[in-house]
Amino acid sequence: MAGRASFALFLASLVAIGMLWGIVAAKRGYFPYPQLRAAIDQVSALEEEAFERHETIALPDAPDYAIGPDAPPVADGLIFAVGMDDELVNFARVIDRDGKVIHEWRPDWFEIWPDDGYLPDNRKPQSPPGVLVHGAALAPDGDLVVNFEHLSTVRLDPCGRVRWKLPNFAHHSVALTEDGDVWVAAEREVAGAPGVTEETYPGIRDLTIQKISPEGEIRFEASLVDILEQNDLLGLLHMSATENRTTPVSGDILHVNDVEEFPASMPAGFFRPGDILVSLRNINTILVIDPSDLSVKFASIGQVLRQHDADFVSGNRITVFDNRNTDGSVLVEGQHRSRMLEIEAPSGTVHEILPESPDYFTNIMGKQQRLPNGNTIVTVSWQGQALELGPDGRLAWQLTNSVSDGMRGVLTEVDLLPPEMDAAFFERLAAACPAVGG
């Protein structure tokens, strides 16, 4: 009996010591707290990736918006639209303003990557649609460059044949340079990331920016963690740390969702040809980086909230889709409202280029494009819509991706094409493609 009592007391002591050590470990970041925290965050990151890749099909319907008799004039040109259709297939379409399809690609992960052995098992798409196309652009020769979200960058010819494909874990955005190179956001494993340690960033997704040649060779790659550390912006890497005496962070601490290069044809100002613009959603930050030494020459920090699609529009200005998907602190008349902003450099002064509106609120994703006539095309991804708005916010045109009664498909990108990409241009491309079944 005495032996049992002693054993019970021993077990109780172990439990007490374990509880006490758990409290100390959580407070000070001792073993096993960082490892457990990293495991939890890794699971959360995988859930988010699964959400981004698969939960993109059925969207609740939302009202269409009325185009008034005094609507602003619509900008001239064809439209490039990327999304998912009623057959749960990714599409990239060129359409006219009435929605007529002029040219179409249907990128299929399983056809393009039947040999997906480079992927860990927990990343391999299992069934159609497999993975969302997120990030796409049309090259001047009519080729299509797309990202299969968090998996691969692929270049297709106008007939849909693969020119090249990369196992680069690319995601979110594709931006072409005037020389034909391709900028994408990508990622790599921590073990292969210089400057990244498991102690400081346990389970981090090391996000990078990549420049790819027209032939599919990676010309340049840099880790955003390294760039921030190099520029003495260490605090931005630890913004999600919650402990008092330790600052490890894990998971998707930055969430790079856009990268592009200042074009040589645009008049220089504070920004110059070759400068690299990067959007970091999870730290509400936009950076412009000097490519010569990867120094940060401009930073907008905290002026936007979970933003997307930052673009150079002049030598001194950037436009950005400011999602503002948070709690009631930014509710106006009981509704969430996104904003279209222009940020001036080097002062950082912010201008609203469109009235804030619930009409183009989207909690994630979203794109914006300033047009030559002063209008703006806004891709409202999670309403399955694109809206062309005049400078005063009045609606000039809309596209709705209806896939079934009461439901819509996601739209990841809607852009106005340049004048040279007209119907005759795509007719010539289609004429060079082999006949179906031929």
GROMACS .gro file of C-alpha atoms in nm:
model
  438
    1MET     CA    1   0.000   0.000   0.000
    2ALA     CA    2   0.282   0.234   0.094
    3GLY     CA    3   0.450   0.151  -0.237
    4ARG     CA    4   0.139   0.250  -0.433
    5ALA     CA    5   0.113   0.576  -0.242
    6SER     CA    6   0.477   0.653  -0.312
    7PHE     CA    7   0.430   0.573  -0.681
    8ALA     CA    8   0.118   0.797  -0.699
    9LEU     CA    9   0.312   1.077  -0.531
   10PHE     CA   10   0.593   1.027  -0.783
   11LEU     CA   11   0.351   1.051  -1.078
   12ALA     CA   12   0.187   1.361  -0.931
   13SER     CA   13   0.531   1.519  -0.893
   14LEU     CA   14   0.613   1.446  -1.256
   15VAL     CA   15   0.285   1.604  -1.369
   16ALA     CA   16   0.347   1.912  -1.157
   17ILE     CA   17   0.703   1.947  -1.283
   18GLY     CA   18   0.578   1.903  -1.642
   19MET     CA   19   0.314   2.170  -1.596
   20LEU     CA   20   0.564   2.408  -1.439
   21TRP     CA   21   0.816   2.346  -1.717
   22GLY     CA   22   0.542   2.400  -1.975
   23ILE     CA   23   0.467   2.743  -1.830
   24VAL     CA   24   0.836   2.837  -1.820
   25ALA     CA   25   0.898   2.701  -2.171
   26ALA     CA   26   0.606   2.897  -2.314
   27LYS     CA   27   0.718   3.217  -2.143
   28ARG     CA   28   1.084   3.188  -2.236
   29GLY     CA   29   1.077   2.985  -2.555
   30TYR     CA   30   1.255   2.678  -2.410
   31PHE     CA   31   1.220   2.324  -2.543
   32PRO     CA   32   0.968   2.193  -2.642
   33TYR     CA   33   0.761   2.510  -2.690
   34PRO     CA   34   0.926   2.633  -3.014
   35GLN     CA   35   0.901   2.285  -3.165
   36LEU     CA   36   0.533   2.247  -3.070
   37ARG     CA   37   0.457   2.601  -3.189
   38ALA     CA   38   0.631   2.530  -3.519
   39ALA     CA   39   0.434   2.207  -3.564
   40ILE     CA   40   0.105   2.390  -3.504
   41ASP     CA   41   0.202   2.668  -3.744
   42GLN     CA   42   0.311   2.419  -4.008
   43VAL     CA   43  -0.030   2.252  -3.989
   44SER     CA   44  -0.195   2.594  -4.019
   45ALA     CA   45   0.021   2.677  -4.320
   46LEU     CA   46  -0.073   2.351  -4.488
   47GLU     CA   47  -0.440   2.419  -4.421
   48GLU     CA   48  -0.403   2.764  -4.576
   49GLU     CA   49  -0.227   2.621  -4.881
   50ALA     CA   50  -0.502   2.363  -4.921
   51PHE     CA   51  -0.758   2.640  -4.898
   52GLU     CA   52  -0.578   2.845  -5.162
   53ARG     CA   53  -0.541   2.547  -5.394
   54HIS     CA   54  -0.878   2.378  -5.362
   55GLU     CA   55  -1.140   2.596  -5.197
   56THR     CA   56  -1.174   2.818  -5.501
   57ILE     CA   57  -1.466   2.684  -5.695
   58ALA     CA   58  -1.807   2.765  -5.553
   59LEU     CA   59  -1.861   3.124  -5.450
   60PRO     CA   60  -2.194   3.257  -5.328
   61ASP     CA   61  -2.363   3.476  -5.583
   62ALA     CA   62  -2.360   3.852  -5.528
   63PRO     CA   63  -2.560   4.124  -5.698
   64ASP     CA   64  -2.451   4.265  -6.029
   65TYR     CA   65  -2.414   4.641  -6.033
   66ALA     CA   66  -2.615   4.871  -6.253
   67ILE     CA   67  -2.439   5.057  -6.532
   68GLY     CA   68  -2.608   5.395  -6.549
   69PRO     CA   69  -2.692   5.598  -6.859
   70ASP     CA   70  -2.412   5.844  -6.776
   71ALA     CA   71  -2.152   5.571  -6.725
   72PRO     CA   72  -1.789   5.660  -6.799
   73PRO     CA   73  -1.656   5.550  -7.141
   74VAL     CA   74  -1.500   5.206  -7.153
   75ALA     CA   75  -1.132   5.183  -7.244
   76ASP     CA   76  -1.062   5.036  -7.590
   77GLY     CA   77  -0.916   4.688  -7.616
   78LEU     CA   78  -0.969   4.319  -7.550
   79ILE     CA   79  -0.974   4.168  -7.202
   80PHE     CA   80  -0.750   3.896  -7.056
   81ALA     CA   81  -0.933   3.698  -6.785
   82VAL     CA   82  -0.809   3.409  -6.566
   83GLY     CA   83  -1.024   3.195  -6.339
   84MET     CA   84  -1.214   2.867  -6.304
   85ASP     CA   85  -1.509   2.765  -6.519
   86ASP     CA   86  -1.822   2.556  -6.463
   87GLU     CA   87  -1.627   2.235  -6.534
   88LEU     CA   88  -1.385   2.315  -6.249
   89VAL     CA   89  -1.104   2.379  -6.496
   90ASN     CA   90  -0.858   2.668  -6.495
   91PHE     CA   91  -0.902   2.900  -6.791
   92ALA     CA   92  -0.712   3.191  -6.939
   93ARG     CA   93  -0.927   3.371  -7.194
   94VAL     CA   94  -0.912   3.663  -7.426
   95ILE     CA   95  -1.261   3.808  -7.456
   96ASP     CA   96  -1.429   4.112  -7.603
   97ARG     CA   97  -1.643   4.350  -7.399
   98ASP     CA   98  -1.954   4.141  -7.469
   99GLY     CA   99  -1.790   3.832  -7.322
  100LYS     CA  100  -1.724   3.657  -7.655
  101VAL     CA  101  -1.421   3.428  -7.625
  102ILE     CA  102  -1.155   3.521  -7.881
  103HIS     CA  103  -0.884   3.281  -7.763
  104GLU     CA  104  -0.855   3.037  -7.473
  105TRP     CA  105  -0.608   2.823  -7.280
  106ARG     CA  106  -0.713   2.557  -7.025
  107PRO     CA  107  -0.399   2.481  -6.821
  108ASP     CA  108  -0.437   2.136  -6.664
  109TRP     CA  109  -0.193   2.042  -6.388
  110PHE     CA  110  -0.230   1.669  -6.446
  111GLU     CA  111  -0.155   1.698  -6.820
  112ILE     CA  112   0.139   1.934  -6.773
  113TRP     CA  113   0.292   1.764  -6.466
  114PRO     CA  114   0.223   1.388  -6.486
  115ASP     CA  115   0.576   1.349  -6.343
  116ASP     CA  116   0.529   1.544  -6.020
  117GLY     CA  117   0.786   1.347  -5.821
  118TYR     CA  118   0.963   1.664  -5.711
  119LEU     CA  119   0.670   1.747  -5.484
  120PRO     CA  120   0.636   1.624  -5.126
  121ASP     CA  121   0.337   1.394  -5.089
  122ASN     CA  122   0.142   1.652  -4.888
  123ARG     CA  123   0.170   1.900  -5.177
  124LYS     CA  124   0.073   1.675  -5.466
  125PRO     CA  125  -0.266   1.761  -5.619
  126GLN     CA  126  -0.495   1.460  -5.591
  127SER     CA  127  -0.795   1.528  -5.815
  128PRO     CA  128  -0.921   1.788  -6.063
  129PRO     CA  129  -0.892   2.082  -6.066
  130GLY     CA  130  -0.585   1.999  -5.861
  131VAL     CA  131  -0.445   2.346  -5.817
  132LEU     CA  132  -0.547   2.702  -5.891
  133VAL     CA  133  -0.372   2.910  -6.156
  134HIS     CA  134  -0.274   3.222  -5.961
  135GLY     CA  135  -0.047   3.459  -6.148
  136ALA     CA  136  -0.063   3.483  -6.527
  137ALA     CA  137   0.055   3.707  -6.809
  138LEU     CA  138   0.047   3.716  -7.188
  139ALA     CA  139   0.379   3.765  -7.366
  140PRO     CA  140   0.397   3.983  -7.680
  141ASP     CA  141   0.435   3.671  -7.898
  142GLY     CA  142   0.108   3.529  -7.761
  143ASP     CA  143   0.263   3.282  -7.517
  144LEU     CA  144   0.095   3.237  -7.180
  145VAL     CA  145   0.299   3.224  -6.857
  146VAL     CA  146   0.117   3.096  -6.547
  147ASN     CA  147   0.183   2.987  -6.191
  148PHE     CA  148   0.018   2.677  -6.052
  149GLU     CA  149  -0.021   2.811  -5.699
  150HIS     CA  150   0.277   2.720  -5.472
  151LEU     CA  151   0.393   2.455  -5.720
  152SER     CA  152   0.525   2.562  -6.060
  153THR     CA  153   0.575   2.825  -6.330
  154VAL     CA  154   0.482   2.711  -6.682
  155ARG     CA  155   0.507   2.874  -7.026
  156LEU     CA  156   0.256   2.763  -7.290
  157ASP     CA  157   0.252   2.853  -7.658
  158PRO     CA  158  -0.065   2.999  -7.814
  159CYS     CA  159  -0.184   2.646  -7.890
  160GLY     CA  160  -0.149   2.536  -7.527
  161ARG     CA  161   0.169   2.330  -7.574
  162VAL     CA  162   0.432   2.342  -7.301
  163ARG     CA  163   0.744   2.542  -7.390
  164TRP     CA  164   0.896   2.493  -7.045
  165LYS     CA  165   0.799   2.422  -6.686
  166LEU     CA  166   0.985   2.476  -6.359
  167PRO     CA  167   0.959   2.291  -6.025
  168ASN     CA  168   1.010   2.625  -5.846
  169PHE     CA  169   0.715   2.640  -5.601
  170ALA     CA  170   0.601   2.969  -5.759
  171HIS     CA  171   0.283   3.146  -5.660
  172HIS     CA  172   0.061   3.453  -5.676
  173SER     CA  173   0.206   3.670  -5.951
  174VAL     CA  174   0.369   3.674  -6.294
  175ALA     CA  175   0.520   3.996  -6.431
  176LEU     CA  176   0.696   4.023  -6.767
  177THR     CA  177   0.981   4.263  -6.833
  178GLU     CA  178   1.029   4.448  -7.160
  179ASP     CA  179   1.323   4.215  -7.234
  180GLY     CA  180   1.098   3.910  -7.206
  181ASP     CA  181   1.212   3.792  -6.864
  182VAL     CA  182   0.958   3.675  -6.607
  183TRP     CA  183   0.943   3.778  -6.241
  184VAL     CA  184   0.760   3.548  -6.000
  185ALA     CA  185   0.725   3.500  -5.626
  186ALA     CA  186   0.855   3.157  -5.522
  187GLU     CA  187   0.970   2.965  -5.216
  188ARG     CA  188   1.225   2.709  -5.105
  189GLU     CA  189   1.284   2.475  -4.816
  190VAL     CA  190   1.444   2.620  -4.502
  191ALA     CA  191   1.727   2.365  -4.509
  192GLY     CA  192   1.852   2.514  -4.834
  193ALA     CA  193   1.806   2.878  -4.739
  194PRO     CA  194   2.122   3.070  -4.646
  195GLY     CA  195   2.092   3.275  -4.331
  196VAL     CA  196   1.778   3.097  -4.211
  197THR     CA  197   1.805   2.887  -3.896
  198GLU     CA  198   1.548   2.659  -3.738
  199GLU     CA  199   1.607   2.825  -3.399
  200THR     CA  200   1.514   3.173  -3.521
  201TYR     CA  201   1.257   3.082  -3.785
  202PRO     CA  202   1.124   2.734  -3.702
  203GLY     CA  203   0.915   2.598  -3.985
  204ILE     CA  204   0.931   2.923  -4.185
  205ARG     CA  205   0.827   2.934  -4.548
  206ASP     CA  206   1.135   3.097  -4.699
  207LEU     CA  207   0.987   3.313  -4.973
  208THR     CA  208   1.197   3.430  -5.263
  209ILE     CA  209   1.179   3.642  -5.576
  210GLN     CA  210   1.288   3.485  -5.905
  211LYS     CA  211   1.376   3.624  -6.247
  212ILE     CA  212   1.331   3.367  -6.524
  213SER     CA  213   1.462   3.398  -6.881
  214PRO     CA  214   1.231   3.362  -7.184
  215GLU     CA  215   1.381   3.014  -7.224
  216GLY     CA  216   1.291   2.907  -6.871
  217GLU     CA  217   1.627   2.945  -6.693
  218ILE     CA  218   1.632   3.103  -6.347
  219ARG     CA  219   1.862   3.405  -6.390
  220PHE     CA  220   1.832   3.534  -6.035
  221GLU     CA  221   1.682   3.432  -5.702
  222ALA     CA  222   1.695   3.606  -5.364
  223SER     CA  223   1.544   3.525  -5.027
  224LEU     CA  224   1.327   3.799  -4.878
  225VAL     CA  225   1.448   3.697  -4.531
  226ASP     CA  226   1.805   3.765  -4.641
  227ILE     CA  227   1.708   4.098  -4.801
  228LEU     CA  228   1.530   4.219  -4.487
  229GLU     CA  229   1.818   4.114  -4.261
  230GLN     CA  230   2.073   4.276  -4.494
  231ASN     CA  231   1.878   4.605  -4.482
  232ASP     CA  232   1.854   4.615  -4.103
  233LEU     CA  233   1.479   4.547  -4.116
  234LEU     CA  234   1.497   4.260  -3.868
  235GLY     CA  235   1.185   4.383  -3.689
  236LEU     CA  236   0.971   4.307  -3.994
  237LEU     CA  237   1.074   3.942  -3.973
  238HIS     CA  238   0.957   3.911  -3.613
  239MET     CA  239   0.629   4.104  -3.623
  240SER     CA  240   0.430   3.792  -3.540
  241ALA     CA  241   0.638   3.706  -3.231
  242THR     CA  242   0.416   3.705  -2.922
  243GLU     CA  243   0.646   3.608  -2.635
  244ASN     CA  244   0.817   3.854  -2.402
  245ARG     CA  245   1.163   3.700  -2.381
  246THR     CA  246   1.203   3.525  -2.715
  247THR     CA  247   1.117   3.615  -3.073
  248PRO     CA  248   1.106   3.299  -3.289
  249VAL     CA  249   0.841   3.312  -3.560
  250SER     CA  250   0.721   3.042  -3.795
  251GLY     CA  251   0.493   2.973  -4.088
  252ASP     CA  252   0.406   3.225  -4.357
  253ILE     CA  253   0.554   3.531  -4.187
  254LEU     CA  254   0.581   3.744  -4.503
  255HIS     CA  255   0.342   3.614  -4.774
  256VAL     CA  256   0.499   3.765  -5.085
  257ASN     CA  257   0.216   3.819  -5.333
  258ASP     CA  258   0.368   4.042  -5.602
  259VAL     CA  259   0.704   4.122  -5.760
  260GLU     CA  260   0.775   4.330  -6.070
  261GLU     CA  261   1.047   4.542  -6.231
  262PHE     CA  262   1.042   4.913  -6.317
  263PRO     CA  263   1.030   4.925  -6.700
  264ALA     CA  264   1.298   5.097  -6.906
  265SER     CA  265   1.032   5.270  -7.118
  266MET     CA  266   0.877   5.448  -6.817
  267PRO     CA  267   1.027   5.791  -6.736
  268ALA     CA  268   1.249   5.758  -6.431
  269GLY     CA  269   1.206   5.958  -6.113
  270PHE     CA  270   1.280   5.840  -5.762
  271PHE     CA  271   1.231   5.491  -5.909
  272ARG     CA  272   1.461   5.386  -6.193
  273PRO     CA  273   1.473   5.109  -6.456
  274GLY     CA  274   1.546   4.773  -6.298
  275ASP     CA  275   1.415   4.861  -5.951
  276ILE     CA  276   1.223   4.570  -5.799
  277LEU     CA  277   0.881   4.622  -5.638
  278VAL     CA  278   0.773   4.360  -5.383
  279SER     CA  279   0.446   4.328  -5.187
  280LEU     CA  280   0.463   4.148  -4.849
  281ARG     CA  281   0.104   4.095  -4.738
  282ASN     CA  282   0.147   3.951  -4.390
  283ILE     CA  283   0.356   4.243  -4.268
  284ASN     CA  284   0.150   4.507  -4.454
  285THR     CA  285   0.460   4.626  -4.636
  286ILE     CA  286   0.561   4.731  -4.987
  287LEU     CA  287   0.933   4.752  -5.074
  288VAL     CA  288   1.128   4.885  -5.369
  289ILE     CA  289   1.471   4.723  -5.395
  290ASP     CA  290   1.779   4.845  -5.584
  291PRO     CA  291   1.890   4.546  -5.795
  292SER     CA  292   2.258   4.643  -5.788
  293ASP     CA  293   2.306   4.561  -5.419
  294LEU     CA  294   1.957   4.453  -5.301
  295SER     CA  295   1.931   4.759  -5.078
  296VAL     CA  296   1.581   4.879  -4.989
  297LYS     CA  297   1.539   5.227  -5.139
  298PHE     CA  298   1.172   5.273  -5.047
  299ALA     CA  299   0.940   5.114  -4.791
  300SER     CA  300   0.571   5.165  -4.718
  301ILE     CA  301   0.501   4.995  -4.385
  302GLY     CA  302   0.156   4.983  -4.225
  303GLN     CA  303  -0.010   5.221  -4.473
  304VAL     CA  304  -0.201   4.929  -4.624
  305LEU     CA  305  -0.370   4.624  -4.474
  306ARG     CA  306  -0.325   4.279  -4.634
  307GLN     CA  307  -0.264   4.442  -4.972
  308HIS     CA  308  -0.225   4.294  -5.322
  309ASP     CA  309  -0.098   4.389  -5.667
  310ALA     CA  310   0.134   4.685  -5.619
  311ASP     CA  311   0.232   4.841  -5.954
  312PHE     CA  312   0.474   5.107  -6.072
  313VAL     CA  313   0.269   5.376  -6.253
  314SER     CA  314   0.537   5.648  -6.276
  315GLY     CA  315   0.887   5.727  -6.161
  316ASN     CA  316   0.746   5.849  -5.830
  317ARG     CA  317   0.422   5.659  -5.772
  318ILE     CA  318   0.290   5.311  -5.697
  319THR     CA  319  -0.070   5.191  -5.707
  320VAL     CA  320  -0.197   4.912  -5.483
  321PHE     CA  321  -0.513   4.716  -5.400
  322ASP     CA  322  -0.563   4.769  -5.026
  323ASN     CA  323  -0.787   4.478  -4.917
  324ARG     CA  324  -0.844   4.595  -4.557
  325ASN     CA  325  -0.989   4.261  -4.449
  326THR     CA  326  -1.001   4.302  -4.075
  327ASP     CA  327  -1.250   4.357  -3.794
  328GLY     CA  328  -1.505   4.633  -3.741
  329SER     CA  329  -1.237   4.902  -3.714
  330VAL     CA  330  -1.261   4.959  -4.089
  331LEU     CA  331  -1.630   4.893  -4.133
  332VAL     CA  332  -1.812   5.185  -4.292
  333GLU     CA  333  -2.190   5.183  -4.252
  334GLY     CA  334  -2.165   4.820  -4.142
  335GLN     CA  335  -1.975   4.700  -4.452
  336HIS     CA  336  -1.618   4.603  -4.529
  337ARG     CA  337  -1.458   4.828  -4.788
  338SER     CA  338  -1.140   4.786  -4.989
  339ARG     CA  339  -0.944   5.080  -5.130
  340MET     CA  340  -0.742   5.165  -5.440
  341LEU     CA  341  -0.440   5.369  -5.334
  342GLU     CA  342  -0.154   5.556  -5.493
  343ILE     CA  343   0.162   5.591  -5.281
  344GLU     CA  344   0.404   5.871  -5.357
  345ALA     CA  345   0.782   5.831  -5.325
  346PRO     CA  346   0.998   5.918  -5.148
  347SER     CA  347   0.754   6.095  -4.912
  348GLY     CA  348   0.520   5.796  -4.867
  349THR     CA  349   0.213   6.019  -4.906
  350VAL     CA  350  -0.101   5.814  -4.974
  351HIS     CA  351  -0.376   5.920  -5.217
  352GLU     CA  352  -0.706   5.738  -5.272
  353ILE     CA  353  -0.756   5.701  -5.648
  354LEU     CA  354  -1.106   5.556  -5.612
  355PRO     CA  355  -1.368   5.605  -5.344
  356GLU     CA  356  -1.352   5.317  -5.092
  357SER     CA  357  -1.636   5.078  -5.162
  358PRO     CA  358  -1.790   4.746  -5.057
  359ASP     CA  359  -1.850   4.681  -5.429
  360TYR     CA  360  -1.490   4.573  -5.473
  361PHE     CA  361  -1.416   4.435  -5.129
  362THR     CA  362  -1.239   4.099  -5.138
  363ASN     CA  363  -1.089   3.948  -4.825
  364ILE     CA  364  -0.806   3.775  -5.011
  365MET     CA  365  -0.653   3.810  -5.358
  366GLY     CA  366  -0.765   4.098  -5.582
  367LYS     CA  367  -0.597   4.290  -5.864
  368GLN     CA  368  -0.605   4.643  -6.002
  369GLN     CA  369  -0.495   4.798  -6.332
  370ARG     CA  370  -0.484   5.167  -6.416
  371LEU     CA  371  -0.598   5.224  -6.775
  372PRO     CA  372  -0.483   5.483  -7.030
  373ASN     CA  373  -0.821   5.663  -7.019
  374GLY     CA  374  -0.803   5.711  -6.640
  375ASN     CA  375  -1.032   5.420  -6.551
  376THR     CA  376  -0.930   5.133  -6.325
  377ILE     CA  377  -1.010   4.763  -6.370
  378VAL     CA  378  -1.055   4.598  -6.031
  379THR     CA  379  -1.056   4.217  -6.007
  380VAL     CA  380  -1.283   4.130  -5.716
  381SER     CA  381  -1.160   3.772  -5.696
  382TRP     CA  382  -1.391   3.629  -5.430
  383GLN     CA  383  -1.701   3.784  -5.580
  384GLY     CA  384  -1.606   3.631  -5.916
  385GLN     CA  385  -1.622   3.973  -6.079
  386ALA     CA  386  -1.417   4.240  -6.250
  387LEU     CA  387  -1.531   4.602  -6.250
  388GLU     CA  388  -1.407   4.884  -6.471
  389LEU     CA  389  -1.456   5.203  -6.275
  390GLY     CA  390  -1.420   5.566  -6.374
  391PRO     CA  391  -1.204   5.802  -6.166
  392ASP     CA  392  -1.508   5.892  -5.956
  393GLY     CA  393  -1.596   5.527  -5.892
  394ARG     CA  394  -1.886   5.503  -6.135
  395LEU     CA  395  -1.922   5.168  -6.310
  396ALA     CA  396  -1.834   5.155  -6.680
  397TRP     CA  397  -1.825   4.775  -6.737
  398GLN     CA  398  -1.837   4.449  -6.547
  399LEU     CA  399  -1.751   4.084  -6.598
  400THR     CA  400  -1.916   3.814  -6.387
  401ASN     CA  401  -1.786   3.456  -6.384
  402SER     CA  402  -2.117   3.273  -6.333
  403VAL     CA  403  -2.069   2.896  -6.321
  404SER     CA  404  -2.410   2.771  -6.205
  405ASP     CA  405  -2.736   2.896  -6.060
  406GLY     CA  406  -2.652   3.126  -5.776
  407MET     CA  407  -2.280   3.048  -5.782
  408ARG     CA  408  -1.968   3.203  -5.930
  409GLY     CA  409  -1.618   3.087  -6.010
  410VAL     CA  410  -1.312   3.264  -5.880
  411LEU     CA  411  -1.138   3.523  -6.101
  412THR     CA  412  -0.769   3.563  -6.025
  413GLU     CA  413  -0.680   3.821  -6.289
  414VAL     CA  414  -0.856   4.052  -6.537
  415ASP     CA  415  -0.651   4.295  -6.747
  416LEU     CA  416  -0.692   4.520  -7.049
  417LEU     CA  417  -0.466   4.407  -7.334
  418PRO     CA  418  -0.254   4.650  -7.538
  419PRO     CA  419  -0.390   4.770  -7.876
  420GLU     CA  420  -0.162   4.543  -8.082
  421MET     CA  421  -0.325   4.237  -7.922
  422ASP     CA  422  -0.648   4.272  -8.116
  423ALA     CA  423  -0.881   4.012  -8.266
  424ALA     CA  424  -0.670   3.984  -8.583
  425PHE     CA  425  -0.360   3.908  -8.371
  426PHE     CA  426  -0.529   3.612  -8.203
  427GLU     CA  427  -0.681   3.493  -8.530
  428ARG     CA  428  -0.328   3.461  -8.672
  429LEU     CA  429  -0.215   3.268  -8.366
  430ALA     CA  430  -0.510   3.030  -8.383
  431ALA     CA  431  -0.450   2.968  -8.754
  432ALA     CA  432  -0.105   2.832  -8.672
  433CYS     CA  433  -0.238   2.576  -8.423
  434PRO     CA  434  -0.306   2.218  -8.531
  435ALA     CA  435  -0.669   2.123  -8.572
  436VAL     CA  436  -0.822   1.943  -8.275
  437GLY     CA  437  -0.786   1.568  -8.334
  438GLY     CA  438  -0.557   1.630  -8.630
   0.00000   0.00000   0.00000
